[in-house]
PDB file of C-alpha atoms in Angstrom:
ATOM      1  CA  MET A   1     -83.016  40.035 -45.958  1.00  0.00           C
ATOM      2  CA  ILE A   2     -85.646  41.454 -44.595  1.00  0.00           C
ATOM      3  CA  LEU A   3     -85.949  37.466 -43.002  1.00  0.00           C
ATOM      4  CA  VAL A   4     -82.261  37.727 -41.842  1.00  0.00           C
ATOM      5  CA  LEU A   5     -82.791  40.779 -40.341  1.00  0.00           C
ATOM      6  CA  SER A   6     -85.312  40.179 -38.722  1.00  0.00           C
ATOM      7  CA  LEU A   7     -84.215  36.745 -37.583  1.00  0.00           C
ATOM      8  CA  GLU A   8     -81.042  38.932 -35.824  1.00  0.00           C
ATOM      9  CA  VAL A   9     -83.390  40.868 -33.870  1.00  0.00           C
ATOM     10  CA  ARG A  10     -85.851  37.631 -32.485  1.00  0.00           C
ATOM     11  CA  SER A  11     -82.771  36.273 -31.406  1.00  0.00           C
ATOM     12  CA  GLN A  12     -81.191  39.086 -29.572  1.00  0.00           C
ATOM     13  CA  THR A  13     -84.669  39.674 -27.895  1.00  0.00           C
ATOM     14  CA  VAL A  14     -85.069  36.081 -26.748  1.00  0.00           C
ATOM     15  CA  ALA A  15     -81.760  36.462 -25.044  1.00  0.00           C
ATOM     16  CA  ASN A  16     -82.374  39.837 -23.558  1.00  0.00           C
ATOM     17  CA  THR A  17     -85.691  38.381 -21.675  1.00  0.00           C
ATOM     18  CA  PRO A  18     -86.370  38.576 -18.325  1.00  0.00           C
ATOM     19  CA  ALA A  19     -86.235  34.609 -18.147  1.00  0.00           C
ATOM     20  CA  ALA A  20     -82.893  34.745 -19.730  1.00  0.00           C
ATOM     21  CA  THR A  21     -81.349  37.067 -17.272  1.00  0.00           C
ATOM     22  CA  ASP A  22     -82.537  35.590 -14.432  1.00  0.00           C
ATOM     23  CA  THR A  23     -81.345  31.971 -15.639  1.00  0.00           C
ATOM     24  CA  HIS A  24     -78.032  34.010 -15.699  1.00  0.00           C
ATOM     25  CA  GLN A  25     -78.060  35.872 -12.149  1.00  0.00           C
ATOM     26  CA  ASN A  26     -78.866  32.263 -10.214  1.00  0.00           C
ATOM     27  CA  LYS A  27     -76.022  30.871 -12.385  1.00  0.00           C
ATOM     28  CA  SER A  28     -73.651  33.411 -11.170  1.00  0.00           C
ATOM     29  CA  GLN A  29     -75.207  33.175  -7.501  1.00  0.00           C
ATOM     30  CA  SER A  30     -74.928  29.310  -7.848  1.00  0.00           C
ATOM     31  CA  GLN A  31     -70.759  29.870  -8.028  1.00  0.00           C
ATOM     32  CA  GLU A  32     -70.516  32.581  -5.979  1.00  0.00           C
ATOM     33  CA  THR A  33     -72.543  30.695  -2.707  1.00  0.00           C
ATOM     34  CA  ALA A  34     -70.678  27.120  -3.788  1.00  0.00           C
ATOM     35  CA  LYS A  35     -67.406  29.214  -3.971  1.00  0.00           C
ATOM     36  CA  LYS A  36     -67.976  30.656  -0.327  1.00  0.00           C
ATOM     37  CA  LEU A  37     -68.942  27.262   0.916  1.00  0.00           C
ATOM     38  CA  VAL A  38     -65.405  25.927   0.294  1.00  0.00           C
ATOM     39  CA  ASN A  39     -63.537  28.642   2.024  1.00  0.00           C
ATOM     40  CA  PRO A  40     -62.130  27.927   5.300  1.00  0.00           C
ATOM     41  CA  ILE A  41     -62.816  31.683   6.358  1.00  0.00           C
ATOM     42  CA  SER A  42     -65.392  32.722   4.512  1.00  0.00           C
ATOM     43  CA  SER A  43     -67.918  35.685   5.564  1.00  0.00           C
ATOM     44  CA  VAL A  44     -70.317  32.903   5.369  1.00  0.00           C
ATOM     45  CA  MET A  45     -71.828  30.180   8.646  1.00  0.00           C
ATOM     46  CA  SER A  46     -71.680  27.143   7.176  1.00  0.00           C
ATOM     47  CA  PHE A  47     -72.085  23.663   8.601  1.00  0.00           C
ATOM     48  CA  PRO A  48     -69.916  21.063   6.894  1.00  0.00           C
ATOM     49  CA  PHE A  49     -70.485  16.889   8.061  1.00  0.00           C
ATOM     50  CA  ILE A  50     -67.396  15.505   6.258  1.00  0.00           C
ATOM     51  CA  ASN A  51     -67.347  11.868   6.345  1.00  0.00           C
ATOM     52  CA  ASN A  52     -64.062   9.504   5.978  1.00  0.00           C
ATOM     53  CA  LEU A  53     -64.146   6.142   5.047  1.00  0.00           C
ATOM     54  CA  ASP A  54     -60.309   4.320   5.535  1.00  0.00           C
ATOM     55  CA  PHE A  55     -59.167   0.753   5.604  1.00  0.00           C
ATOM     56  CA  ARG A  56     -56.269  -1.636   6.319  1.00  0.00           C
ATOM     57  CA  LEU A  57     -55.586  -0.384   9.516  1.00  0.00           C
ATOM     58  CA  GLY A  58     -54.146  -2.206  12.301  1.00  0.00           C
ATOM     59  CA  ALA A  59     -51.061  -4.933  12.345  1.00  0.00           C
ATOM     60  CA  ASN A  60     -52.830  -7.330  10.716  1.00  0.00           C
ATOM     61  CA  GLN A  61     -54.441  -4.748   7.958  1.00  0.00           C
ATOM     62  CA  LYS A  62     -58.234  -5.583   8.179  1.00  0.00           C
ATOM     63  CA  GLY A  63     -59.518  -3.000  10.255  1.00  0.00           C
ATOM     64  CA  PHE A  64     -61.658  -0.049   9.349  1.00  0.00           C
ATOM     65  CA  ARG A  65     -62.577   3.306  10.636  1.00  0.00           C
ATOM     66  CA  TYR A  66     -65.536   5.480   9.793  1.00  0.00           C
ATOM     67  CA  THR A  67     -64.881   9.151  10.598  1.00  0.00           C
ATOM     68  CA  MET A  68     -67.578  12.395  10.736  1.00  0.00           C
ATOM     69  CA  ASN A  69     -65.740  15.562  11.389  1.00  0.00           C
ATOM     70  CA  PHE A  70     -68.842  18.313  12.110  1.00  0.00           C
ATOM     71  CA  GLN A  71     -66.698  21.644  11.611  1.00  0.00           C
ATOM     72  CA  PRO A  72     -69.414  24.827  12.039  1.00  0.00           C
ATOM     73  CA  LEU A  73     -67.896  27.938  10.270  1.00  0.00           C
ATOM     74  CA  LEU A  74     -69.005  30.831  12.450  1.00  0.00           C
ATOM     75  CA  PRO A  75     -67.720  34.223  11.244  1.00  0.00           C
ATOM     76  CA  PHE A  76     -68.175  37.248  13.072  1.00  0.00           C
ATOM     77  CA  LYS A  77     -67.410  40.841  12.590  1.00  0.00           C
ATOM     78  CA  LEU A  78     -64.764  42.850  14.891  1.00  0.00           C
ATOM     79  CA  ASN A  79     -64.601  46.097  12.932  1.00  0.00           C
ATOM     80  CA  ASN A  80     -64.856  47.483   9.659  1.00  0.00           C
ATOM     81  CA  HIS A  81     -61.182  46.194   9.006  1.00  0.00           C
ATOM     82  CA  TRP A  82     -61.457  42.479  10.672  1.00  0.00           C
ATOM     83  CA  ASN A  83     -63.473  39.827  10.557  1.00  0.00           C
ATOM     84  CA  LEU A  84     -62.942  36.790  13.602  1.00  0.00           C
ATOM     85  CA  ILE A  85     -64.117  33.037  11.947  1.00  0.00           C
ATOM     86  CA  SER A  86     -64.372  30.354  14.438  1.00  0.00           C
ATOM     87  CA  ARG A  87     -63.872  27.437  13.345  1.00  0.00           C
ATOM     88  CA  THR A  88     -64.612  23.956  15.319  1.00  0.00           C
ATOM     89  CA  ILE A  89     -63.974  20.514  14.143  1.00  0.00           C
ATOM     90  CA  ALA A  90     -65.596  18.110  16.167  1.00  0.00           C
ATOM     91  CA  PRO A  91     -65.145  13.748  15.565  1.00  0.00           C
ATOM     92  CA  LEU A  92     -67.239  11.580  15.224  1.00  0.00           C
ATOM     93  CA  VAL A  93     -65.612   8.050  15.156  1.00  0.00           C
ATOM     94  CA  HIS A  94     -66.053   4.478  14.787  1.00  0.00           C
ATOM     95  CA  GLN A  95     -63.421   1.757  14.153  1.00  0.00           C
ATOM     96  CA  SER A  96     -63.303  -2.045  14.579  1.00  0.00           C
ATOM     97  CA  ASP A  97     -60.312  -4.148  14.288  1.00  0.00           C
ATOM     98  CA  VAL A  98     -57.507  -1.395  14.757  1.00  0.00           C
ATOM     99  CA  ILE A  99     -56.687  -1.717  18.194  1.00  0.00           C
ATOM    100  CA  GLY A 100     -56.320  -5.727  17.991  1.00  0.00           C
ATOM    101  CA  GLN A 101     -59.923  -7.290  17.465  1.00  0.00           C
ATOM    102  CA  SER A 102     -61.435  -4.545  19.551  1.00  0.00           C
ATOM    103  CA  SER A 103     -63.525  -1.599  18.146  1.00  0.00           C
ATOM    104  CA  GLN A 104     -64.651   1.485  19.660  1.00  0.00           C
ATOM    105  CA  THR A 105     -66.986   4.226  19.134  1.00  0.00           C
ATOM    106  CA  GLY A 106     -66.975   7.995  20.196  1.00  0.00           C
ATOM    107  CA  LEU A 107     -66.054  10.864  20.276  1.00  0.00           C
ATOM    108  CA  GLY A 108     -62.182  12.072  19.205  1.00  0.00           C
ATOM    109  CA  ASP A 109     -60.520  15.069  20.569  1.00  0.00           C
ATOM    110  CA  PHE A 110     -61.845  18.863  19.367  1.00  0.00           C
ATOM    111  CA  LEU A 111     -59.759  20.980  17.425  1.00  0.00           C
ATOM    112  CA  GLN A 112     -60.848  24.790  17.590  1.00  0.00           C
ATOM    113  CA  SER A 113     -59.121  27.528  15.769  1.00  0.00           C
ATOM    114  CA  PHE A 114     -59.598  30.805  15.783  1.00  0.00           C
ATOM    115  CA  PHE A 115     -58.954  33.308  12.610  1.00  0.00           C
ATOM    116  CA  PHE A 116     -58.256  37.004  12.704  1.00  0.00           C
ATOM    117  CA  SER A 117     -58.805  37.845   9.039  1.00  0.00           C
ATOM    118  CA  PRO A 118     -58.953  40.975   7.326  1.00  0.00           C
ATOM    119  CA  ARG A 119     -62.046  42.131   5.538  1.00  0.00           C
ATOM    120  CA  ARG A 120     -60.111  43.166   2.394  1.00  0.00           C
ATOM    121  CA  THR A 121     -60.389  40.032   0.431  1.00  0.00           C
ATOM    122  CA  LYS A 122     -57.814  41.527  -2.801  1.00  0.00           C
ATOM    123  CA  PRO A 123     -55.850  40.139  -3.960  1.00  0.00           C
ATOM    124  CA  PHE A 124     -55.935  37.032  -1.785  1.00  0.00           C
ATOM    125  CA  MET A 125     -57.624  36.329   2.169  1.00  0.00           C
ATOM    126  CA  TRP A 126     -55.301  35.160   4.675  1.00  0.00           C
ATOM    127  CA  GLY A 127     -56.285  34.615   8.142  1.00  0.00           C
ATOM    128  CA  ALA A 128     -54.425  33.966  12.026  1.00  0.00           C
ATOM    129  CA  GLY A 129     -54.590  33.156  15.219  1.00  0.00           C
ATOM    130  CA  PRO A 130     -54.857  30.203  17.818  1.00  0.00           C
ATOM    131  CA  ALA A 131     -55.759  26.101  17.765  1.00  0.00           C
ATOM    132  CA  LEU A 132     -56.588  24.518  21.027  1.00  0.00           C
ATOM    133  CA  LEU A 133     -56.759  20.689  20.485  1.00  0.00           C
ATOM    134  CA  ILE A 134     -59.292  19.564  23.590  1.00  0.00           C
ATOM    135  CA  PRO A 135     -59.303  15.821  24.653  1.00  0.00           C
ATOM    136  CA  THR A 136     -62.599  15.033  24.788  1.00  0.00           C
ATOM    137  CA  ALA A 137     -62.179  11.804  23.223  1.00  0.00           C
ATOM    138  CA  THR A 138     -65.031   8.883  25.078  1.00  0.00           C
ATOM    139  CA  SER A 139     -62.129   6.308  24.359  1.00  0.00           C
ATOM    140  CA  THR A 140     -58.467   6.337  25.132  1.00  0.00           C
ATOM    141  CA  PHE A 141     -57.957   4.802  21.893  1.00  0.00           C
ATOM    142  CA  LEU A 142     -59.757   7.738  20.290  1.00  0.00           C
ATOM    143  CA  GLY A 143     -58.233  10.660  21.709  1.00  0.00           C
ATOM    144  CA  THR A 144     -54.690  11.893  22.795  1.00  0.00           C
ATOM    145  CA  GLY A 145     -55.493  12.345  26.378  1.00  0.00           C
ATOM    146  CA  LYS A 146     -53.641  15.839  26.261  1.00  0.00           C
ATOM    147  CA  LEU A 147     -54.670  19.705  26.014  1.00  0.00           C
ATOM    148  CA  SER A 148     -52.502  20.663  23.521  1.00  0.00           C
ATOM    149  CA  MET A 149     -52.250  24.368  21.867  1.00  0.00           C
ATOM    150  CA  GLY A 150     -50.657  26.201  19.028  1.00  0.00           C
ATOM    151  CA  PRO A 151     -50.432  28.963  16.163  1.00  0.00           C
ATOM    152  CA  THR A 152     -52.960  28.249  12.939  1.00  0.00           C
ATOM    153  CA  PHE A 153     -52.543  30.199   9.624  1.00  0.00           C
ATOM    154  CA  VAL A 154     -54.429  30.093   6.112  1.00  0.00           C
ATOM    155  CA  ILE A 155     -54.273  32.176   3.149  1.00  0.00           C
ATOM    156  CA  LEU A 156     -55.710  31.548  -0.351  1.00  0.00           C
ATOM    157  CA  ARG A 157     -56.990  32.941  -3.138  1.00  0.00           C
ATOM    158  CA  GLN A 158     -60.149  32.780  -5.175  1.00  0.00           C
ATOM    159  CA  HIS A 159     -60.614  34.458  -8.804  1.00  0.00           C
ATOM    160  CA  GLY A 160     -62.745  32.973 -11.563  1.00  0.00           C
ATOM    161  CA  GLY A 161     -64.132  29.737 -10.506  1.00  0.00           C
ATOM    162  CA  TRP A 162     -60.817  29.071  -8.762  1.00  0.00           C
ATOM    163  CA  THR A 163     -59.936  28.527  -4.876  1.00  0.00           C
ATOM    164  CA  TYR A 164     -56.632  27.602  -3.902  1.00  0.00           C
ATOM    165  CA  GLY A 165     -54.794  27.759  -1.064  1.00  0.00           C
ATOM    166  CA  VAL A 166     -53.082  26.500   2.210  1.00  0.00           C
ATOM    167  CA  LEU A 167     -54.269  25.609   6.259  1.00  0.00           C
ATOM    168  CA  SER A 168     -52.082  24.618   8.588  1.00  0.00           C
ATOM    169  CA  ASN A 169     -51.540  24.581  11.727  1.00  0.00           C
ATOM    170  CA  HIS A 170     -49.249  23.030  15.087  1.00  0.00           C
ATOM    171  CA  VAL A 171     -49.998  22.019  17.670  1.00  0.00           C
ATOM    172  CA  TRP A 172     -47.862  21.233  21.333  1.00  0.00           C
ATOM    173  CA  SER A 173     -49.347  19.398  24.546  1.00  0.00           C
ATOM    174  CA  ILE A 174     -49.265  21.438  27.802  1.00  0.00           C
ATOM    175  CA  ALA A 175     -51.775  19.410  30.011  1.00  0.00           C
ATOM    176  CA  GLY A 176     -53.121  16.269  30.574  1.00  0.00           C
ATOM    177  CA  ASP A 177     -52.994  12.589  31.688  1.00  0.00           C
ATOM    178  CA  ASP A 178     -49.129  12.394  32.614  1.00  0.00           C
ATOM    179  CA  THR A 179     -49.709   8.568  31.259  1.00  0.00           C
ATOM    180  CA  ARG A 180     -50.185   9.474  27.765  1.00  0.00           C
ATOM    181  CA  SER A 181     -47.296  10.649  25.191  1.00  0.00           C
ATOM    182  CA  LYS A 182     -46.581  14.640  24.638  1.00  0.00           C
ATOM    183  CA  VAL A 183     -48.275  16.093  21.628  1.00  0.00           C
ATOM    184  CA  SER A 184     -45.937  18.000  18.576  1.00  0.00           C
ATOM    185  CA  SER A 185     -48.352  17.712  15.536  1.00  0.00           C
ATOM    186  CA  THR A 186     -48.054  18.975  12.844  1.00  0.00           C
ATOM    187  CA  PHE A 187     -51.214  19.955  10.000  1.00  0.00           C
ATOM    188  CA  LEU A 188     -51.062  21.037   6.411  1.00  0.00           C
ATOM    189  CA  GLN A 189     -54.026  20.432   4.161  1.00  0.00           C
ATOM    190  CA  PRO A 190     -53.235  22.371   0.404  1.00  0.00           C
ATOM    191  CA  PHE A 191     -56.025  22.687  -0.902  1.00  0.00           C
ATOM    192  CA  SER A 192     -57.473  23.846  -4.875  1.00  0.00           C
ATOM    193  CA  ALA A 193     -61.391  23.677  -5.605  1.00  0.00           C
ATOM    194  CA  TYR A 194     -62.746  24.486  -9.512  1.00  0.00           C
ATOM    195  CA  THR A 195     -66.613  25.704  -8.892  1.00  0.00           C
ATOM    196  CA  THR A 196     -68.895  25.873 -12.394  1.00  0.00           C
ATOM    197  CA  ARG A 197     -70.944  28.670 -13.074  1.00  0.00           C
ATOM    198  CA  SER A 198     -74.162  26.392 -11.888  1.00  0.00           C
ATOM    199  CA  GLY A 199     -72.428  25.011  -9.093  1.00  0.00           C
ATOM    200  CA  TRP A 200     -70.356  21.692  -9.482  1.00  0.00           C
ATOM    201  CA  THR A 201     -66.977  21.978  -7.651  1.00  0.00           C
ATOM    202  CA  LEU A 202     -64.133  19.831  -8.164  1.00  0.00           C
ATOM    203  CA  ASN A 203     -62.153  19.244  -5.463  1.00  0.00           C
ATOM    204  CA  ALA A 204     -58.724  18.207  -4.177  1.00  0.00           C
ATOM    205  CA  ASN A 205     -57.052  18.395  -1.152  1.00  0.00           C
ATOM    206  CA  SER A 206     -54.697  16.809   1.327  1.00  0.00           C
ATOM    207  CA  ASP A 207     -55.467  16.493   5.329  1.00  0.00           C
ATOM    208  CA  SER A 208     -51.278  15.979   6.031  1.00  0.00           C
ATOM    209  CA  THR A 209     -50.293  15.151   9.451  1.00  0.00           C
ATOM    210  CA  LYS A 210     -46.870  14.994  10.892  1.00  0.00           C
ATOM    211  CA  ASN A 211     -46.308  13.623  14.412  1.00  0.00           C
ATOM    212  CA  TRP A 212     -42.651  15.099  15.492  1.00  0.00           C
ATOM    213  CA  SER A 213     -42.706  12.502  18.505  1.00  0.00           C
ATOM    214  CA  THR A 214     -42.115   9.892  15.847  1.00  0.00           C
ATOM    215  CA  GLY A 215     -41.244  11.432  13.046  1.00  0.00           C
ATOM    216  CA  ARG A 216     -44.295   9.854  10.730  1.00  0.00           C
ATOM    217  CA  TRP A 217     -46.308  11.268   8.162  1.00  0.00           C
ATOM    218  CA  GLY A 218     -50.295  10.378   7.583  1.00  0.00           C
ATOM    219  CA  VAL A 219     -50.724  11.663   3.502  1.00  0.00           C
ATOM    220  CA  PRO A 220     -54.057  11.459   2.302  1.00  0.00           C
ATOM    221  CA  VAL A 221     -55.129  13.286  -1.071  1.00  0.00           C
ATOM    222  CA  ASN A 222     -58.907  13.529  -1.150  1.00  0.00           C
ATOM    223  CA  ILE A 223     -60.576  13.940  -4.509  1.00  0.00           C
ATOM    224  CA  PHE A 224     -64.491  14.542  -4.809  1.00  0.00           C
ATOM    225  CA  VAL A 225     -66.991  16.473  -7.104  1.00  0.00           C
ATOM    226  CA  THR A 226     -69.651  18.346  -5.408  1.00  0.00           C
ATOM    227  CA  LYS A 227     -73.493  20.224  -6.417  1.00  0.00           C
ATOM    228  CA  LEU A 228     -74.867  23.383  -4.810  1.00  0.00           C
ATOM    229  CA  VAL A 229     -78.852  22.217  -4.483  1.00  0.00           C
ATOM    230  CA  ARG A 230     -81.528  23.632  -2.479  1.00  0.00           C
ATOM    231  CA  VAL A 231     -83.280  21.151  -0.177  1.00  0.00           C
ATOM    232  CA  ALA A 232     -86.448  22.101   1.797  1.00  0.00           C
ATOM    233  CA  GLY A 233     -85.428  25.950   0.800  1.00  0.00           C
ATOM    234  CA  GLN A 234     -81.515  25.046   2.772  1.00  0.00           C
ATOM    235  CA  THR A 235     -78.329  25.731   0.626  1.00  0.00           C
ATOM    236  CA  VAL A 236     -76.580  22.464   1.065  1.00  0.00           C
ATOM    237  CA  ASN A 237     -73.251  21.505  -1.067  1.00  0.00           C
ATOM    238  CA  MET A 238     -72.817  18.263  -1.545  1.00  0.00           C
ATOM    239  CA  GLY A 239     -70.928  15.238  -2.692  1.00  0.00           C
ATOM    240  CA  GLY A 240     -68.094  12.641  -2.880  1.00  0.00           C
ATOM    241  CA  GLY A 241     -65.294  10.810  -3.991  1.00  0.00           C
ATOM    242  CA  ALA A 242     -62.040   8.974  -3.337  1.00  0.00           C
ATOM    243  CA  ARG A 243     -59.693   9.049   0.025  1.00  0.00           C
ATOM    244  CA  CYS A 244     -56.119   7.411  -0.866  1.00  0.00           C
ATOM    245  CA  TRP A 245     -53.183   7.193   0.986  1.00  0.00           C
ATOM    246  CA  VAL A 246     -49.832   8.179  -0.125  1.00  0.00           C
ATOM    247  CA  THR A 247     -48.204   6.764   3.384  1.00  0.00           C
ATOM    248  CA  ALA A 248     -49.012   6.544   6.774  1.00  0.00           C
ATOM    249  CA  PRO A 249     -47.796   5.488  10.291  1.00  0.00           C
ATOM    250  CA  PRO A 250     -47.636   2.019  11.329  1.00  0.00           C
ATOM    251  CA  GLY A 251     -50.762   0.676  11.790  1.00  0.00           C
ATOM    252  CA  GLY A 252     -52.716   3.193   9.471  1.00  0.00           C
ATOM    253  CA  PRO A 253     -54.795   3.607   6.822  1.00  0.00           C
ATOM    254  CA  GLN A 254     -53.733   1.874   3.359  1.00  0.00           C
ATOM    255  CA  GLY A 255     -55.175   1.920  -0.426  1.00  0.00           C
ATOM    256  CA  CYS A 256     -58.235   3.903  -0.922  1.00  0.00           C
ATOM    257  CA  GLY A 257     -61.252   5.028   0.895  1.00  0.00           C
ATOM    258  CA  ALA A 258     -64.089   7.162   0.193  1.00  0.00           C
ATOM    259  CA  ARG A 259     -65.083  10.976   1.237  1.00  0.00           C
ATOM    260  CA  VAL A 260     -68.206  12.185   1.383  1.00  0.00           C
ATOM    261  CA  ASN A 261     -69.367  15.957   1.800  1.00  0.00           C
ATOM    262  CA  ILE A 262     -72.205  17.669   3.068  1.00  0.00           C
ATOM    263  CA  THR A 263     -72.394  21.035   3.894  1.00  0.00           C
ATOM    264  CA  LEU A 264     -74.812  23.518   5.007  1.00  0.00           C
ATOM    265  CA  GLY A 265     -74.980  27.070   3.710  1.00  0.00           C
ATOM    266  CA  SER A 266     -76.406  30.272   5.166  1.00  0.00           C
ATOM    267  CA  SER A 267     -76.475  33.955   3.849  1.00  0.00           C
ATOM    268  CA  ARG A 268     -78.323  35.344   6.556  1.00  0.00           C
ATOM    269  CA  LEU A 269     -74.973  36.062   8.274  1.00  0.00           C
ATOM    270  CA  SER A 270     -72.981  36.867   5.373  1.00  0.00           C
ATOM    271  CA  LEU A 271     -70.592  39.741   6.794  1.00  0.00           C
TER     272      LEU A 271
END
């Protein structure tokens, strides 16, 4: 009887040691940090590099395309009730055998979005504002040649380890090269992620786009795993997985490709 009581007391003492407490706090912190880095209107500055590799493009389905989207997220506090979130998508593209047997490398069109978002985050978070598609493409075949703008909106909820919601925008061309087709395009991104206490996150989303001029959808499904780590003192959320196309416009990608995500995070600008 004395031995059993002694073992119980010892077990409770070990569970409450500073080392055990620190481990518990570190895991909780890893989960919360990873959740902030998958939130598109987070109060934490982050710098995602999203790498996509797509196959079977072009008329003969022998082409491929690599796209690296640099997507800096910069939050600003407007007052005690509202934040302004700046979200940029700057694509760097290399494609081969997509347009005949030629290849192109360069910048695509930049998408700049601004979300006015309430600082209150319960029971859900949301943001809305303008989106601007800027014709920065360095090749005719990598962009629209049009300055376009329209509204953007995001709504999401985070509870427990879950993050889920939807982000959308629609842009219409307002200026640009008169010889190029007008732009009327909808972007729809439903997303879901589950983050463990140790900083692993299982992600699923779709970067779907509809071209209203042609009536065609492009619908990829991305499923990938990321892990929160520290590299030289820098918080990094990194990982990869599959990118498979449900449907694509003529000449668009077919089958499955790959996605690699690398997000640099900073807690110093948490609002």
